[in-house]
Amino acid sequence: MTDKDCSLPCWWGFTLHRDTLQTTKSTLKNLFPDLLVQSNTGEKSTKTFMVLPTGPDLDSENGNGVVSFWTRNSDNRLVAVNLSLDYPADSYVDWSSYMPTNILTVYGEPEDVTISYPLDGLPRGTSYYLIMSYPQKGIFVSYMMYYATLEEIIDDSVGIPICNYLLDVSLFKMWIQTEDANADDIGISLDALDSLQPNEYHLEDISTYDMASFTEAFSEPDTCIYTLPYDEWVRAE
């Protein structure tokens, strides 16, 4: 699995806005039946997907993934692709190239980094989402992380750790989309990634890190940074 000889926006040899649904189907033999997706404005697209049996047990979600493809019906062009993977560390495939350190090395400083917590778990939940956004490049990456130990986050006077340990990732998602792909094309509001969701915070508003210092820190594997104490967090409106 490689993006070798691919230029953005590209995914495993497929070039968005150039390749068609027929190209996808002829290349990938184990696709599931097509699904017709219709947006609120009536624009239609075709979604198809395949399961990646990369885990130790096909009956388990661990290590297995799903790749979804959206083709805009008006011009029959591939406009968005999504990879979703549960517990990548349990897979026999080495997914380290999709983890934060390598993403930052390949694509550089993100335009935005946000941290999201479960609605019922802020700030003492056992997991959080780390979301890195490159809207100008059409790339959005999300990691659901587990804390190494609950004891690390019990004291509200101490910042919450944000880490990039592969073993802590329970769910990984990556979007690649064309510049003009939007909710009207695929029936899913990728534009929502440009606005904060409930219990989602810009990293710069809850820590001393900006995009440059975050990129420098997370360019090293197995690294943790810390937020400000929770009572000092700022919610950007």
PDB file of C-alpha atoms in Angstrom:
ATOM      1  CA  MET A   1       0.000   0.000   0.000  1.00  0.00           C
ATOM      2  CA  THR A   2       1.757   3.084  -1.184  1.00  0.00           C
ATOM      3  CA  ASP A   3       1.298   6.540  -2.639  1.00  0.00           C
ATOM      4  CA  LYS A   4       4.480   6.183  -4.704  1.00  0.00           C
ATOM      5  CA  ASP A   5       4.329   8.144  -7.967  1.00  0.00           C
ATOM      6  CA  CYS A   6       1.167   9.854  -6.725  1.00  0.00           C
ATOM      7  CA  SER A   7       0.833  13.603  -6.645  1.00  0.00           C
ATOM      8  CA  LEU A   8      -1.868  15.247  -4.583  1.00  0.00           C
ATOM      9  CA  PRO A   9      -4.731  14.768  -4.566  1.00  0.00           C
ATOM     10  CA  CYS A  10      -3.950  11.083  -4.919  1.00  0.00           C
ATOM     11  CA  TRP A  11      -4.707   7.869  -3.072  1.00  0.00           C
ATOM     12  CA  TRP A  12      -2.985   4.498  -3.610  1.00  0.00           C
ATOM     13  CA  GLY A  13      -2.496   5.190  -7.295  1.00  0.00           C
ATOM     14  CA  PHE A  14      -5.906   6.768  -7.894  1.00  0.00           C
ATOM     15  CA  THR A  15      -5.926  10.420  -8.881  1.00  0.00           C
ATOM     16  CA  LEU A  16      -8.945  12.368  -7.742  1.00  0.00           C
ATOM     17  CA  HIS A  17     -10.775  14.420 -10.367  1.00  0.00           C
ATOM     18  CA  ARG A  18      -9.204  12.268 -13.099  1.00  0.00           C
ATOM     19  CA  ASP A  19     -10.068   8.644 -12.400  1.00  0.00           C
ATOM     20  CA  THR A  20     -13.635   7.406 -12.754  1.00  0.00           C
ATOM     21  CA  LEU A  21     -15.862   4.916 -10.987  1.00  0.00           C
ATOM     22  CA  GLN A  22     -15.104   2.440 -13.766  1.00  0.00           C
ATOM     23  CA  THR A  23     -11.360   2.837 -13.160  1.00  0.00           C
ATOM     24  CA  THR A  24     -11.865   2.155  -9.481  1.00  0.00           C
ATOM     25  CA  LYS A  25     -14.001  -0.919 -10.106  1.00  0.00           C
ATOM     26  CA  SER A  26     -11.634  -2.392 -12.682  1.00  0.00           C
ATOM     27  CA  THR A  27      -8.646  -1.972 -10.360  1.00  0.00           C
ATOM     28  CA  LEU A  28     -10.238  -3.154  -7.115  1.00  0.00           C
ATOM     29  CA  LYS A  29     -12.009  -6.490  -7.411  1.00  0.00           C
ATOM     30  CA  ASN A  30     -13.521  -6.790  -3.938  1.00  0.00           C
ATOM     31  CA  LEU A  31     -15.702  -3.687  -3.861  1.00  0.00           C
ATOM     32  CA  PHE A  32     -19.126  -3.827  -2.256  1.00  0.00           C
ATOM     33  CA  PRO A  33     -22.239  -2.836  -4.262  1.00  0.00           C
ATOM     34  CA  ASP A  34     -22.668   0.835  -5.102  1.00  0.00           C
ATOM     35  CA  LEU A  35     -24.688   3.155  -2.895  1.00  0.00           C
ATOM     36  CA  LEU A  36     -26.438   6.213  -4.288  1.00  0.00           C
ATOM     37  CA  VAL A  37     -25.808   9.244  -2.087  1.00  0.00           C
ATOM     38  CA  GLN A  38     -27.926  12.364  -2.421  1.00  0.00           C
ATOM     39  CA  SER A  39     -27.200  15.667  -0.730  1.00  0.00           C
ATOM     40  CA  ASN A  40     -29.771  18.101   0.604  1.00  0.00           C
ATOM     41  CA  THR A  41     -29.505  20.095  -2.616  1.00  0.00           C
ATOM     42  CA  GLY A  42     -30.268  17.055  -4.750  1.00  0.00           C
ATOM     43  CA  GLU A  43     -26.740  16.539  -6.110  1.00  0.00           C
ATOM     44  CA  LYS A  44     -26.056  12.832  -6.510  1.00  0.00           C
ATOM     45  CA  SER A  45     -22.895  10.804  -6.156  1.00  0.00           C
ATOM     46  CA  THR A  46     -22.030   7.133  -6.073  1.00  0.00           C
ATOM     47  CA  LYS A  47     -20.322   5.657  -3.041  1.00  0.00           C
ATOM     48  CA  THR A  48     -18.602   2.310  -3.086  1.00  0.00           C
ATOM     49  CA  PHE A  49     -16.320   0.749  -0.533  1.00  0.00           C
ATOM     50  CA  MET A  50     -14.175  -2.250   0.258  1.00  0.00           C
ATOM     51  CA  VAL A  51     -13.098  -3.906   3.483  1.00  0.00           C
ATOM     52  CA  LEU A  52      -9.384  -4.218   4.174  1.00  0.00           C
ATOM     53  CA  PRO A  53      -8.856  -7.583   5.929  1.00  0.00           C
ATOM     54  CA  THR A  54      -5.610  -6.510   7.541  1.00  0.00           C
ATOM     55  CA  GLY A  55      -6.338  -7.647  11.085  1.00  0.00           C
ATOM     56  CA  PRO A  56      -5.482 -10.909  12.817  1.00  0.00           C
ATOM     57  CA  ASP A  57      -9.144 -11.945  12.947  1.00  0.00           C
ATOM     58  CA  LEU A  58     -11.743 -11.172  10.260  1.00  0.00           C
ATOM     59  CA  ASP A  59     -14.522 -11.515  12.835  1.00  0.00           C
ATOM     60  CA  SER A  60     -13.009  -8.690  14.863  1.00  0.00           C
ATOM     61  CA  GLU A  61     -12.841  -4.986  14.058  1.00  0.00           C
ATOM     62  CA  ASN A  62      -9.302  -4.778  15.387  1.00  0.00           C
ATOM     63  CA  GLY A  63      -6.769  -4.167  12.654  1.00  0.00           C
ATOM     64  CA  ASN A  64      -9.368  -4.222   9.882  1.00  0.00           C
ATOM     65  CA  GLY A  65     -10.331  -1.192   7.840  1.00  0.00           C
ATOM     66  CA  VAL A  66     -12.698   0.201   5.238  1.00  0.00           C
ATOM     67  CA  VAL A  67     -11.883   2.350   2.211  1.00  0.00           C
ATOM     68  CA  SER A  68     -14.759   4.354   0.720  1.00  0.00           C
ATOM     69  CA  PHE A  69     -14.823   6.080  -2.679  1.00  0.00           C
ATOM     70  CA  TRP A  70     -17.173   8.868  -3.803  1.00  0.00           C
ATOM     71  CA  THR A  71     -17.728   9.536  -7.509  1.00  0.00           C
ATOM     72  CA  ARG A  72     -19.637  12.664  -8.529  1.00  0.00           C
ATOM     73  CA  ASN A  73     -22.387  11.590 -10.878  1.00  0.00           C
ATOM     74  CA  SER A  74     -22.510  14.823 -12.881  1.00  0.00           C
ATOM     75  CA  ASP A  75     -19.057  14.256 -14.379  1.00  0.00           C
ATOM     76  CA  ASN A  76     -18.272  10.672 -13.241  1.00  0.00           C
ATOM     77  CA  ARG A  77     -15.100  11.755 -11.455  1.00  0.00           C
ATOM     78  CA  LEU A  78     -13.618  10.415  -8.238  1.00  0.00           C
ATOM     79  CA  VAL A  79     -13.822  13.322  -5.788  1.00  0.00           C
ATOM     80  CA  ALA A  80     -13.249  11.888  -2.305  1.00  0.00           C
ATOM     81  CA  VAL A  81     -11.745   8.853  -0.607  1.00  0.00           C
ATOM     82  CA  ASN A  82     -11.860   7.887   3.057  1.00  0.00           C
ATOM     83  CA  LEU A  83      -9.823   5.300   4.960  1.00  0.00           C
ATOM     84  CA  SER A  84     -11.116   4.153   8.345  1.00  0.00           C
ATOM     85  CA  LEU A  85      -9.139   1.703  10.458  1.00  0.00           C
ATOM     86  CA  ASP A  86      -9.778   0.257  13.915  1.00  0.00           C
ATOM     87  CA  TYR A  87      -6.803  -0.437  16.195  1.00  0.00           C
ATOM     88  CA  PRO A  88      -4.048  -0.136  13.557  1.00  0.00           C
ATOM     89  CA  ALA A  89      -1.441  -1.529  15.966  1.00  0.00           C
ATOM     90  CA  ASP A  90      -3.266  -4.889  15.856  1.00  0.00           C
ATOM     91  CA  SER A  91      -2.924  -5.121  12.076  1.00  0.00           C
ATOM     92  CA  TYR A  92      -0.259  -7.155  10.330  1.00  0.00           C
ATOM     93  CA  VAL A  93       0.185  -4.152   8.026  1.00  0.00           C
ATOM     94  CA  ASP A  94       2.596  -1.470   9.195  1.00  0.00           C
ATOM     95  CA  TRP A  95       0.385   1.635   9.386  1.00  0.00           C
ATOM     96  CA  SER A  96       3.068   3.849  10.907  1.00  0.00           C
ATOM     97  CA  SER A  97       3.307   5.861   7.678  1.00  0.00           C
ATOM     98  CA  TYR A  98      -0.238   7.104   8.350  1.00  0.00           C
ATOM     99  CA  MET A  99       0.460   8.153  11.924  1.00  0.00           C
ATOM    100  CA  PRO A 100       1.045  11.808  12.937  1.00  0.00           C
ATOM    101  CA  THR A 101       4.842  11.780  12.757  1.00  0.00           C
ATOM    102  CA  ASN A 102       4.954  10.637   9.142  1.00  0.00           C
ATOM    103  CA  ILE A 103       1.967  12.727   8.051  1.00  0.00           C
ATOM    104  CA  LEU A 104       3.733  15.817   9.385  1.00  0.00           C
ATOM    105  CA  THR A 105       6.998  14.791   7.724  1.00  0.00           C
ATOM    106  CA  VAL A 106       5.343  14.276   4.331  1.00  0.00           C
ATOM    107  CA  TYR A 107       2.739  17.064   4.272  1.00  0.00           C
ATOM    108  CA  GLY A 108       4.305  19.579   6.619  1.00  0.00           C
ATOM    109  CA  GLU A 109       2.685  21.933   9.079  1.00  0.00           C
ATOM    110  CA  PRO A 110      -1.116  21.536   9.220  1.00  0.00           C
ATOM    111  CA  GLU A 111      -3.391  24.530   8.826  1.00  0.00           C
ATOM    112  CA  ASP A 112      -5.242  23.582  11.984  1.00  0.00           C
ATOM    113  CA  VAL A 113      -5.084  21.042  14.810  1.00  0.00           C
ATOM    114  CA  THR A 114      -8.080  20.434  17.039  1.00  0.00           C
ATOM    115  CA  ILE A 115      -8.726  18.250  20.050  1.00  0.00           C
ATOM    116  CA  SER A 116     -12.167  16.743  20.593  1.00  0.00           C
ATOM    117  CA  TYR A 117     -13.490  14.872  23.619  1.00  0.00           C
ATOM    118  CA  PRO A 118     -16.593  12.691  24.127  1.00  0.00           C
ATOM    119  CA  LEU A 119     -19.566  14.774  25.211  1.00  0.00           C
ATOM    120  CA  ASP A 120     -19.811  12.917  28.495  1.00  0.00           C
ATOM    121  CA  GLY A 121     -16.087  12.637  29.124  1.00  0.00           C
ATOM    122  CA  LEU A 122     -14.617  16.123  29.148  1.00  0.00           C
ATOM    123  CA  PRO A 123     -12.069  16.486  30.532  1.00  0.00           C
ATOM    124  CA  ARG A 124     -11.767  13.153  32.343  1.00  0.00           C
ATOM    125  CA  GLY A 125     -12.728  10.774  29.579  1.00  0.00           C
ATOM    126  CA  THR A 126     -10.518   7.875  28.657  1.00  0.00           C
ATOM    127  CA  SER A 127     -10.136   8.953  25.027  1.00  0.00           C
ATOM    128  CA  TYR A 128      -9.914  11.994  22.762  1.00  0.00           C
ATOM    129  CA  TYR A 129      -9.672  12.846  19.061  1.00  0.00           C
ATOM    130  CA  LEU A 130      -6.639  14.507  17.514  1.00  0.00           C
ATOM    131  CA  ILE A 131      -7.603  16.083  14.184  1.00  0.00           C
ATOM    132  CA  MET A 132      -5.054  17.514  11.740  1.00  0.00           C
ATOM    133  CA  SER A 133      -6.456  19.522   8.831  1.00  0.00           C
ATOM    134  CA  TYR A 134      -4.893  20.457   5.491  1.00  0.00           C
ATOM    135  CA  PRO A 135      -7.898  21.958   3.658  1.00  0.00           C
ATOM    136  CA  GLN A 136      -5.794  23.538   0.906  1.00  0.00           C
ATOM    137  CA  LYS A 137      -4.361  20.093   0.145  1.00  0.00           C
ATOM    138  CA  GLY A 138      -7.676  18.298   0.621  1.00  0.00           C
ATOM    139  CA  ILE A 139      -6.398  16.185   3.519  1.00  0.00           C
ATOM    140  CA  PHE A 140      -8.033  15.638   6.914  1.00  0.00           C
ATOM    141  CA  VAL A 141      -6.687  13.118   9.423  1.00  0.00           C
ATOM    142  CA  SER A 142      -8.364  12.040  12.660  1.00  0.00           C
ATOM    143  CA  TYR A 143      -7.010   9.824  15.429  1.00  0.00           C
ATOM    144  CA  MET A 144      -9.028   8.530  18.358  1.00  0.00           C
ATOM    145  CA  MET A 145      -6.537   8.048  21.168  1.00  0.00           C
ATOM    146  CA  TYR A 146      -6.670   6.331  24.525  1.00  0.00           C
ATOM    147  CA  TYR A 147      -4.820   7.744  27.495  1.00  0.00           C
ATOM    148  CA  ALA A 148      -1.989   5.594  28.751  1.00  0.00           C
ATOM    149  CA  THR A 149      -3.244   5.891  32.328  1.00  0.00           C
ATOM    150  CA  LEU A 150      -6.250   7.611  33.839  1.00  0.00           C
ATOM    151  CA  GLU A 151      -4.059   8.880  36.649  1.00  0.00           C
ATOM    152  CA  GLU A 152      -2.464  11.248  34.153  1.00  0.00           C
ATOM    153  CA  ILE A 153      -5.641  13.313  33.839  1.00  0.00           C
ATOM    154  CA  ILE A 154      -7.227  13.169  37.283  1.00  0.00           C
ATOM    155  CA  ASP A 155      -5.668  16.414  38.535  1.00  0.00           C
ATOM    156  CA  ASP A 156      -7.485  19.337  36.893  1.00  0.00           C
ATOM    157  CA  SER A 157      -4.595  21.642  37.779  1.00  0.00           C
ATOM    158  CA  VAL A 158      -2.312  19.730  35.407  1.00  0.00           C
ATOM    159  CA  GLY A 159      -2.604  19.823  31.635  1.00  0.00           C
ATOM    160  CA  ILE A 160      -3.989  16.856  29.725  1.00  0.00           C
ATOM    161  CA  PRO A 161      -1.459  14.812  27.709  1.00  0.00           C
ATOM    162  CA  ILE A 162      -1.804  14.650  23.923  1.00  0.00           C
ATOM    163  CA  CYS A 163       0.371  11.851  22.529  1.00  0.00           C
ATOM    164  CA  ASN A 164       1.185  10.164  19.242  1.00  0.00           C
ATOM    165  CA  TYR A 165       1.737   6.588  20.387  1.00  0.00           C
ATOM    166  CA  LEU A 166       0.575   4.092  17.767  1.00  0.00           C
ATOM    167  CA  LEU A 167      -0.510   1.682  20.496  1.00  0.00           C
ATOM    168  CA  ASP A 168      -2.914   4.309  21.848  1.00  0.00           C
ATOM    169  CA  VAL A 169      -4.777   4.746  18.531  1.00  0.00           C
ATOM    170  CA  SER A 170      -8.159   3.012  18.600  1.00  0.00           C
ATOM    171  CA  LEU A 171      -9.569   4.564  15.423  1.00  0.00           C
ATOM    172  CA  PHE A 172      -7.834   6.247  12.495  1.00  0.00           C
ATOM    173  CA  LYS A 173      -9.559   8.089   9.654  1.00  0.00           C
ATOM    174  CA  MET A 174      -8.105   9.897   6.682  1.00  0.00           C
ATOM    175  CA  TRP A 175      -9.956  11.934   4.056  1.00  0.00           C
ATOM    176  CA  ILE A 176      -8.536  12.950   0.710  1.00  0.00           C
ATOM    177  CA  GLN A 177     -10.777  15.114  -1.458  1.00  0.00           C
ATOM    178  CA  THR A 178     -10.555  17.294  -4.534  1.00  0.00           C
ATOM    179  CA  GLU A 179     -10.441  21.035  -4.092  1.00  0.00           C
ATOM    180  CA  ASP A 180     -14.024  21.455  -5.299  1.00  0.00           C
ATOM    181  CA  ALA A 181     -15.504  18.473  -3.428  1.00  0.00           C
ATOM    182  CA  ASN A 182     -18.150  19.494  -0.940  1.00  0.00           C
ATOM    183  CA  ALA A 183     -21.321  18.329   0.734  1.00  0.00           C
ATOM    184  CA  ASP A 184     -23.258  18.759  -2.511  1.00  0.00           C
ATOM    185  CA  ASP A 185     -21.018  16.204  -4.215  1.00  0.00           C
ATOM    186  CA  ILE A 186     -20.877  13.420  -1.670  1.00  0.00           C
ATOM    187  CA  GLY A 187     -23.762  13.981   0.701  1.00  0.00           C
ATOM    188  CA  ILE A 188     -21.416  14.381   3.661  1.00  0.00           C
ATOM    189  CA  SER A 189     -20.478  17.767   5.001  1.00  0.00           C
ATOM    190  CA  LEU A 190     -16.719  17.848   4.828  1.00  0.00           C
ATOM    191  CA  ASP A 191     -17.134  21.581   5.334  1.00  0.00           C
ATOM    192  CA  ALA A 192     -18.053  20.756   8.936  1.00  0.00           C
ATOM    193  CA  LEU A 193     -14.359  20.130   9.462  1.00  0.00           C
ATOM    194  CA  ASP A 194     -13.888  23.893   9.101  1.00  0.00           C
ATOM    195  CA  SER A 195     -16.102  24.600  12.129  1.00  0.00           C
ATOM    196  CA  LEU A 196     -15.781  23.399  15.692  1.00  0.00           C
ATOM    197  CA  GLN A 197     -17.964  20.550  16.837  1.00  0.00           C
ATOM    198  CA  PRO A 198     -19.269  20.191  20.417  1.00  0.00           C
ATOM    199  CA  ASN A 199     -16.372  19.743  22.830  1.00  0.00           C
ATOM    200  CA  GLU A 200     -13.808  20.426  20.102  1.00  0.00           C
ATOM    201  CA  TYR A 201     -11.033  22.947  20.720  1.00  0.00           C
ATOM    202  CA  HIS A 202      -8.291  24.510  18.655  1.00  0.00           C
ATOM    203  CA  LEU A 203      -4.981  23.300  20.050  1.00  0.00           C
ATOM    204  CA  GLU A 204      -3.706  26.882  20.088  1.00  0.00           C
ATOM    205  CA  ASP A 205      -6.583  27.856  22.422  1.00  0.00           C
ATOM    206  CA  ILE A 206      -5.909  25.177  25.034  1.00  0.00           C
ATOM    207  CA  SER A 207      -2.123  24.927  25.012  1.00  0.00           C
ATOM    208  CA  THR A 208       1.052  26.915  24.503  1.00  0.00           C
ATOM    209  CA  TYR A 209       1.587  25.250  21.111  1.00  0.00           C
ATOM    210  CA  ASP A 210       1.065  26.836  17.728  1.00  0.00           C
ATOM    211  CA  MET A 211       1.181  24.922  14.443  1.00  0.00           C
ATOM    212  CA  ALA A 212       4.941  25.290  14.086  1.00  0.00           C
ATOM    213  CA  SER A 213       5.816  24.085  17.592  1.00  0.00           C
ATOM    214  CA  PHE A 214       3.236  21.274  17.399  1.00  0.00           C
ATOM    215  CA  THR A 215       4.746  20.104  14.115  1.00  0.00           C
ATOM    216  CA  GLU A 216       8.239  20.203  15.576  1.00  0.00           C
ATOM    217  CA  ALA A 217       7.183  18.222  18.663  1.00  0.00           C
ATOM    218  CA  PHE A 218       5.084  15.590  16.892  1.00  0.00           C
ATOM    219  CA  SER A 219       7.633  15.102  14.127  1.00  0.00           C
ATOM    220  CA  GLU A 220       9.308  12.851  16.674  1.00  0.00           C
ATOM    221  CA  PRO A 221       7.581   9.489  17.322  1.00  0.00           C
ATOM    222  CA  ASP A 222       6.205   8.494  20.728  1.00  0.00           C
ATOM    223  CA  THR A 223       5.942  12.078  21.911  1.00  0.00           C
ATOM    224  CA  CYS A 224       3.528  13.766  24.330  1.00  0.00           C
ATOM    225  CA  ILE A 225       2.646  17.414  24.708  1.00  0.00           C
ATOM    226  CA  TYR A 226       0.412  18.872  27.411  1.00  0.00           C
ATOM    227  CA  THR A 227      -2.530  21.220  27.295  1.00  0.00           C
ATOM    228  CA  LEU A 228      -3.086  24.025  29.741  1.00  0.00           C
ATOM    229  CA  PRO A 229      -5.039  23.127  32.886  1.00  0.00           C
ATOM    230  CA  TYR A 230      -8.678  22.616  31.923  1.00  0.00           C
ATOM    231  CA  ASP A 231      -9.942  25.717  33.741  1.00  0.00           C
ATOM    232  CA  GLU A 232      -7.669  27.829  31.511  1.00  0.00           C
ATOM    233  CA  TRP A 233      -9.036  26.505  28.235  1.00  0.00           C
ATOM    234  CA  VAL A 234     -10.491  29.033  25.819  1.00  0.00           C
ATOM    235  CA  ARG A 235     -13.398  28.098  23.588  1.00  0.00           C
ATOM    236  CA  ALA A 236     -13.105  29.903  20.248  1.00  0.00           C
ATOM    237  CA  GLU A 237     -16.484  30.877  18.806  1.00  0.00           C
TER     238      GLU A 237
END
